Short mmCIF file of C-alpha atoms in Angstrom, two decimals:
data_model
loop_
_atom_site.label_atom_id
_atom_site.label_comp_id
_atom_site.label_asym_id
_atom_site.label_seq_id
_atom_site.Cartn_x
_atom_site.Cartn_y
_atom_site.Cartn_z
CA MET A 230 52.79 83.50 163.63
CA LYS A 231 55.90 85.28 164.89
CA HIS A 232 55.98 86.96 168.29
CA GLU A 233 57.76 90.32 168.08
CA TRP A 234 58.41 91.90 171.46
CA ARG A 235 58.63 95.45 170.08
CA LYS A 236 55.11 95.25 168.67
CA GLN A 237 53.36 92.91 171.10
CA GLU A 238 54.84 93.88 174.45
CA LYS A 239 54.79 97.66 174.24
CA GLU A 240 54.00 98.03 177.94
CA LEU A 241 57.45 96.61 178.70
CA TYR A 242 59.52 97.88 175.77
CA GLY A 243 57.66 100.84 174.26
CA VAL A 244 58.81 103.09 177.08
CA SER A 245 58.85 106.92 176.97
CA PRO A 246 61.43 109.25 178.56
CA LYS A 247 58.78 110.20 181.12
CA PRO A 248 59.10 107.95 184.21
CA GLN A 249 56.26 105.52 184.79
CA VAL A 250 55.25 102.83 187.28
CA ILE A 251 55.02 99.32 185.84
CA GLN A 252 54.29 95.84 187.16
CA VAL A 253 56.87 93.51 185.63
CA PRO A 254 55.63 89.90 185.42
CA LYS A 255 57.57 86.71 186.05
CA GLN A 256 60.06 86.09 183.23
CA THR A 257 62.75 83.53 182.39
CA PHE A 258 66.27 84.44 181.28
CA ILE A 259 69.63 83.02 180.36
CA THR A 260 72.16 84.91 182.49
CA ILE A 261 75.87 85.31 183.09
CA LYS A 262 77.68 87.33 185.76
CA GLY A 263 80.71 89.57 185.46
CA GLU A 264 82.52 92.52 186.98
CA GLY A 265 84.67 95.44 185.95
CA ASN A 266 84.68 97.93 183.09
CA PRO A 267 82.06 97.10 180.43
CA ASN A 268 84.38 98.56 177.79
CA GLU A 269 86.81 95.69 178.34
CA GLU A 270 86.97 92.37 176.52
CA ALA A 271 85.55 90.33 179.41
CA PHE A 272 82.22 92.14 178.99
CA SER A 273 81.96 91.69 175.23
CA ASP A 274 82.93 88.02 175.60
CA ARG A 275 79.97 87.51 177.93
CA VAL A 276 77.60 89.28 175.57
CA GLY A 277 78.81 87.13 172.70
CA VAL A 278 78.44 83.84 174.55
CA LEU A 279 74.88 84.72 175.63
CA TYR A 280 73.86 85.34 172.03
CA SER A 281 75.63 82.15 170.94
CA LEU A 282 73.01 80.32 173.02
CA ALA A 283 70.01 82.65 172.53
CA PHE A 284 69.74 82.04 168.79
CA PRO A 285 69.98 78.22 169.01
CA LEU A 286 67.29 78.31 171.72
CA LYS A 287 65.03 80.25 169.36
CA MET A 288 65.63 77.70 166.62
CA ALA A 289 65.01 74.79 169.01
CA PHE A 290 61.61 76.23 169.87
CA LYS A 291 60.79 76.93 166.23
CA ARG A 292 61.55 73.32 165.27
CA MET A 293 59.44 72.05 168.14
CA ALA A 294 56.50 74.33 167.34
CA VAL A 295 56.52 73.49 163.63
CA ASN A 296 57.29 69.77 163.75
CA ASN A 297 55.53 68.56 166.89
CA LYS A 298 51.94 68.11 165.74
CA GLU A 299 50.82 66.77 169.12
CA ARG A 300 51.86 69.93 170.94
CA ARG A 301 51.26 72.55 168.26
CA GLU A 302 47.97 73.71 169.74
CA GLU A 303 49.76 74.68 172.96
CA PHE A 304 51.68 77.46 171.25
CA SER A 305 50.24 80.88 170.46
CA TYR A 306 53.16 81.46 168.04
CA THR A 307 55.67 79.30 166.18
CA ASP A 308 58.59 81.74 166.09
CA TYR A 309 59.80 84.79 168.00
CA THR A 310 62.27 87.63 167.74
CA VAL A 311 65.20 87.18 170.10
CA TYR A 312 64.72 89.49 173.07
CA PRO A 313 67.13 92.39 173.74
CA LEU A 314 70.18 92.22 175.94
CA GLU A 315 69.57 93.33 179.53
CA GLY A 316 71.89 94.02 182.43
CA GLU A 317 71.45 94.29 186.17
CA TRP A 318 74.06 96.63 187.63
CA GLN A 319 75.48 97.55 191.00
CA THR A 320 78.72 99.12 192.21
CA THR A 321 81.14 98.72 195.09
CA ASN A 322 81.89 102.46 194.90
CA PRO A 323 78.57 104.32 195.42
CA ASP A 324 80.44 107.63 195.84
CA ASP A 325 81.45 107.54 192.17
CA LEU A 326 78.75 106.01 190.02
CA LEU A 327 80.93 106.32 186.91
CA ASP A 328 83.80 104.27 188.36
CA LYS A 329 83.45 101.46 185.85
CA ALA A 330 86.13 99.29 187.46
CA SER A 331 83.80 98.90 190.47
CA PHE A 332 80.84 97.59 188.48
CA HIS A 333 79.29 94.19 189.13
CA TYR A 334 76.75 93.03 186.59
CA THR A 335 74.50 90.21 185.47
CA LEU A 336 73.88 90.13 181.74
CA MET A 337 70.71 88.41 180.55
CA ILE A 338 68.51 87.69 177.56
CA ARG A 339 64.86 86.98 178.18
CA GLN A 340 63.44 83.72 176.83
CA SER A 341 60.11 82.77 175.35
CA ASP A 342 57.65 81.47 177.92
CA TYR A 343 57.76 78.16 176.03
CA ILE A 344 61.48 77.62 176.62
CA THR A 345 61.80 75.13 179.48
CA GLU A 346 64.84 74.25 181.55
CA GLU A 347 64.95 70.93 179.68
CA ILE A 348 65.17 72.71 176.32
CA PHE A 349 67.82 75.02 177.78
CA GLU A 350 69.97 72.10 179.01
CA GLU A 351 69.68 70.19 175.72
CA THR A 352 70.51 73.25 173.63
CA LEU A 353 73.39 74.24 175.88
CA GLU A 354 75.00 70.81 175.47
CA THR A 355 74.61 71.04 171.70
CA VAL A 356 76.22 74.49 171.58
CA LYS A 357 79.10 73.29 173.79
CA LYS A 358 79.86 70.56 171.24
CA LYS A 359 79.51 72.73 168.13
CA LYS A 360 81.02 75.98 169.41
CA PRO A 361 82.85 75.28 172.69
CA HIS A 362 83.60 78.25 174.92
CA PRO A 363 84.63 78.20 178.61
CA LEU A 364 82.04 80.85 179.51
CA LEU A 365 79.18 78.57 178.45
CA ASP A 366 79.61 76.78 181.79
CA GLU A 367 78.72 80.03 183.58
CA ILE A 368 75.35 80.55 181.88
CA GLN A 369 72.30 79.89 184.05
CA PHE A 370 68.59 79.54 183.31
CA VAL A 371 66.67 81.58 185.89
CA THR A 372 63.19 82.88 186.59
CA LEU A 373 62.84 86.44 187.91
CA GLU A 374 59.86 88.49 189.04
CA GLU A 375 60.77 92.15 189.42
CA GLY A 376 57.28 93.23 190.44
CA ARG A 377 56.53 96.91 190.90
CA CYS A 378 59.12 99.17 189.27
CA VAL A 379 59.75 102.65 187.95
CA HIS A 380 61.17 102.78 184.45
CA ALA A 381 62.02 105.37 181.79
CA LEU A 382 63.71 105.53 178.41
CA HIS A 383 67.21 107.02 178.44
CA ASN A 384 68.37 108.52 175.14
CA GLY A 385 72.10 108.95 174.70
CA SER A 386 75.38 107.92 176.29
CA PHE A 387 75.52 105.48 179.16
CA ASP A 388 77.63 108.03 181.06
CA ASP A 389 74.66 110.41 181.10
CA GLU A 390 72.31 107.92 182.78
CA PRO A 391 72.53 109.64 186.22
CA VAL A 392 70.42 112.50 184.78
CA THR A 393 67.59 110.10 183.89
CA PHE A 394 67.92 108.27 187.20
CA ALA A 395 67.54 111.57 189.04
CA LYS A 396 64.23 112.17 187.22
CA MET A 397 63.11 108.64 188.11
CA GLU A 398 64.03 109.12 191.77
CA GLN A 399 62.09 112.40 191.89
CA PHE A 400 59.08 110.75 190.25
CA ALA A 401 59.17 107.90 192.78
CA GLN A 402 59.20 110.36 195.66
CA GLU A 403 56.25 112.26 194.19
CA GLN A 404 54.34 108.97 193.94
CA LYS A 405 55.31 108.16 197.55
CA LEU A 406 57.27 105.12 196.41
CA GLN A 407 60.54 103.95 197.90
CA ARG A 408 63.39 102.44 195.92
CA LEU A 409 64.02 98.96 197.29
CA HIS A 410 67.60 98.24 196.15
CA PRO A 411 70.67 100.18 195.00
CA HIS A 412 71.03 98.00 191.90
CA HIS A 413 69.13 98.72 188.71
CA LYS A 414 68.17 97.13 185.39
CA GLU A 415 69.10 98.32 181.90
CA ILE A 416 67.47 97.06 178.69
CA TYR A 417 69.40 97.85 175.52
CA LEU A 418 67.05 98.57 172.62
CA ASN A 419 69.90 98.89 170.14
CA ASP A 420 73.39 97.43 169.79
CA ALA A 421 75.89 99.69 171.58
CA ARG A 422 78.70 98.24 169.45
CA LYS A 423 77.07 99.62 166.30
CA THR A 424 75.22 102.69 167.64
CA PRO A 425 76.81 106.10 168.30
CA PRO A 426 76.44 107.10 171.98
CA LYS A 427 74.02 109.97 171.27
CA LYS A 428 71.63 107.59 169.45
CA ARG A 429 71.56 104.80 172.03
CA LYS A 430 68.19 103.91 173.58
CA THR A 431 68.20 102.22 176.97
CA ILE A 432 65.32 101.43 179.30
CA LEU A 433 66.32 102.10 182.91
CA ARG A 434 64.39 100.43 185.72
CA PHE A 435 64.51 99.97 189.49
CA GLN A 436 62.21 98.21 191.94
CA VAL A 437 59.97 100.19 194.27
CA GLY A 438 57.64 99.46 197.14
#
């Protein structure tokens, strides 16, 4: 059985443009940090190096689930679709939210619950030998629990996100919820490199209390 996040985790990824409150569970990710304009090469390099590890991790799990008879009963699936790219964003220039040079970000790809730190370390060393890249040393394996959040689907250009965030802020106020941090999360449901701006679909999310 193959786990497909679009079909089986609709509460997290089947999001509508209408803001909603959601409880985000504990999740594990491979992550890498960066700063500056996301249209520059440093950003795309970080995206590329994350995927260069995400796919081998998927294959490492698949081999383990299929070949390890002793552990097979532990797994509710034997394969999974690689999760979408996500980014946590903040800025050093809050007066101009579109000043891309001031962005600080953490890019991440969620991992299957069955991927352990041991599997991560073994796979990372293998990738370093087969496809060496200096940025591989910056990738970390982390567990995050976002908890209570407001999220909504943003359709269109990244530059138009403030409109959706304004709706989310208004919704939070109506629900008597307070935004906890200035940073926010973005989940990219399609590949921005291949998708025209007007057709991009991005889940926007921030923590509330």
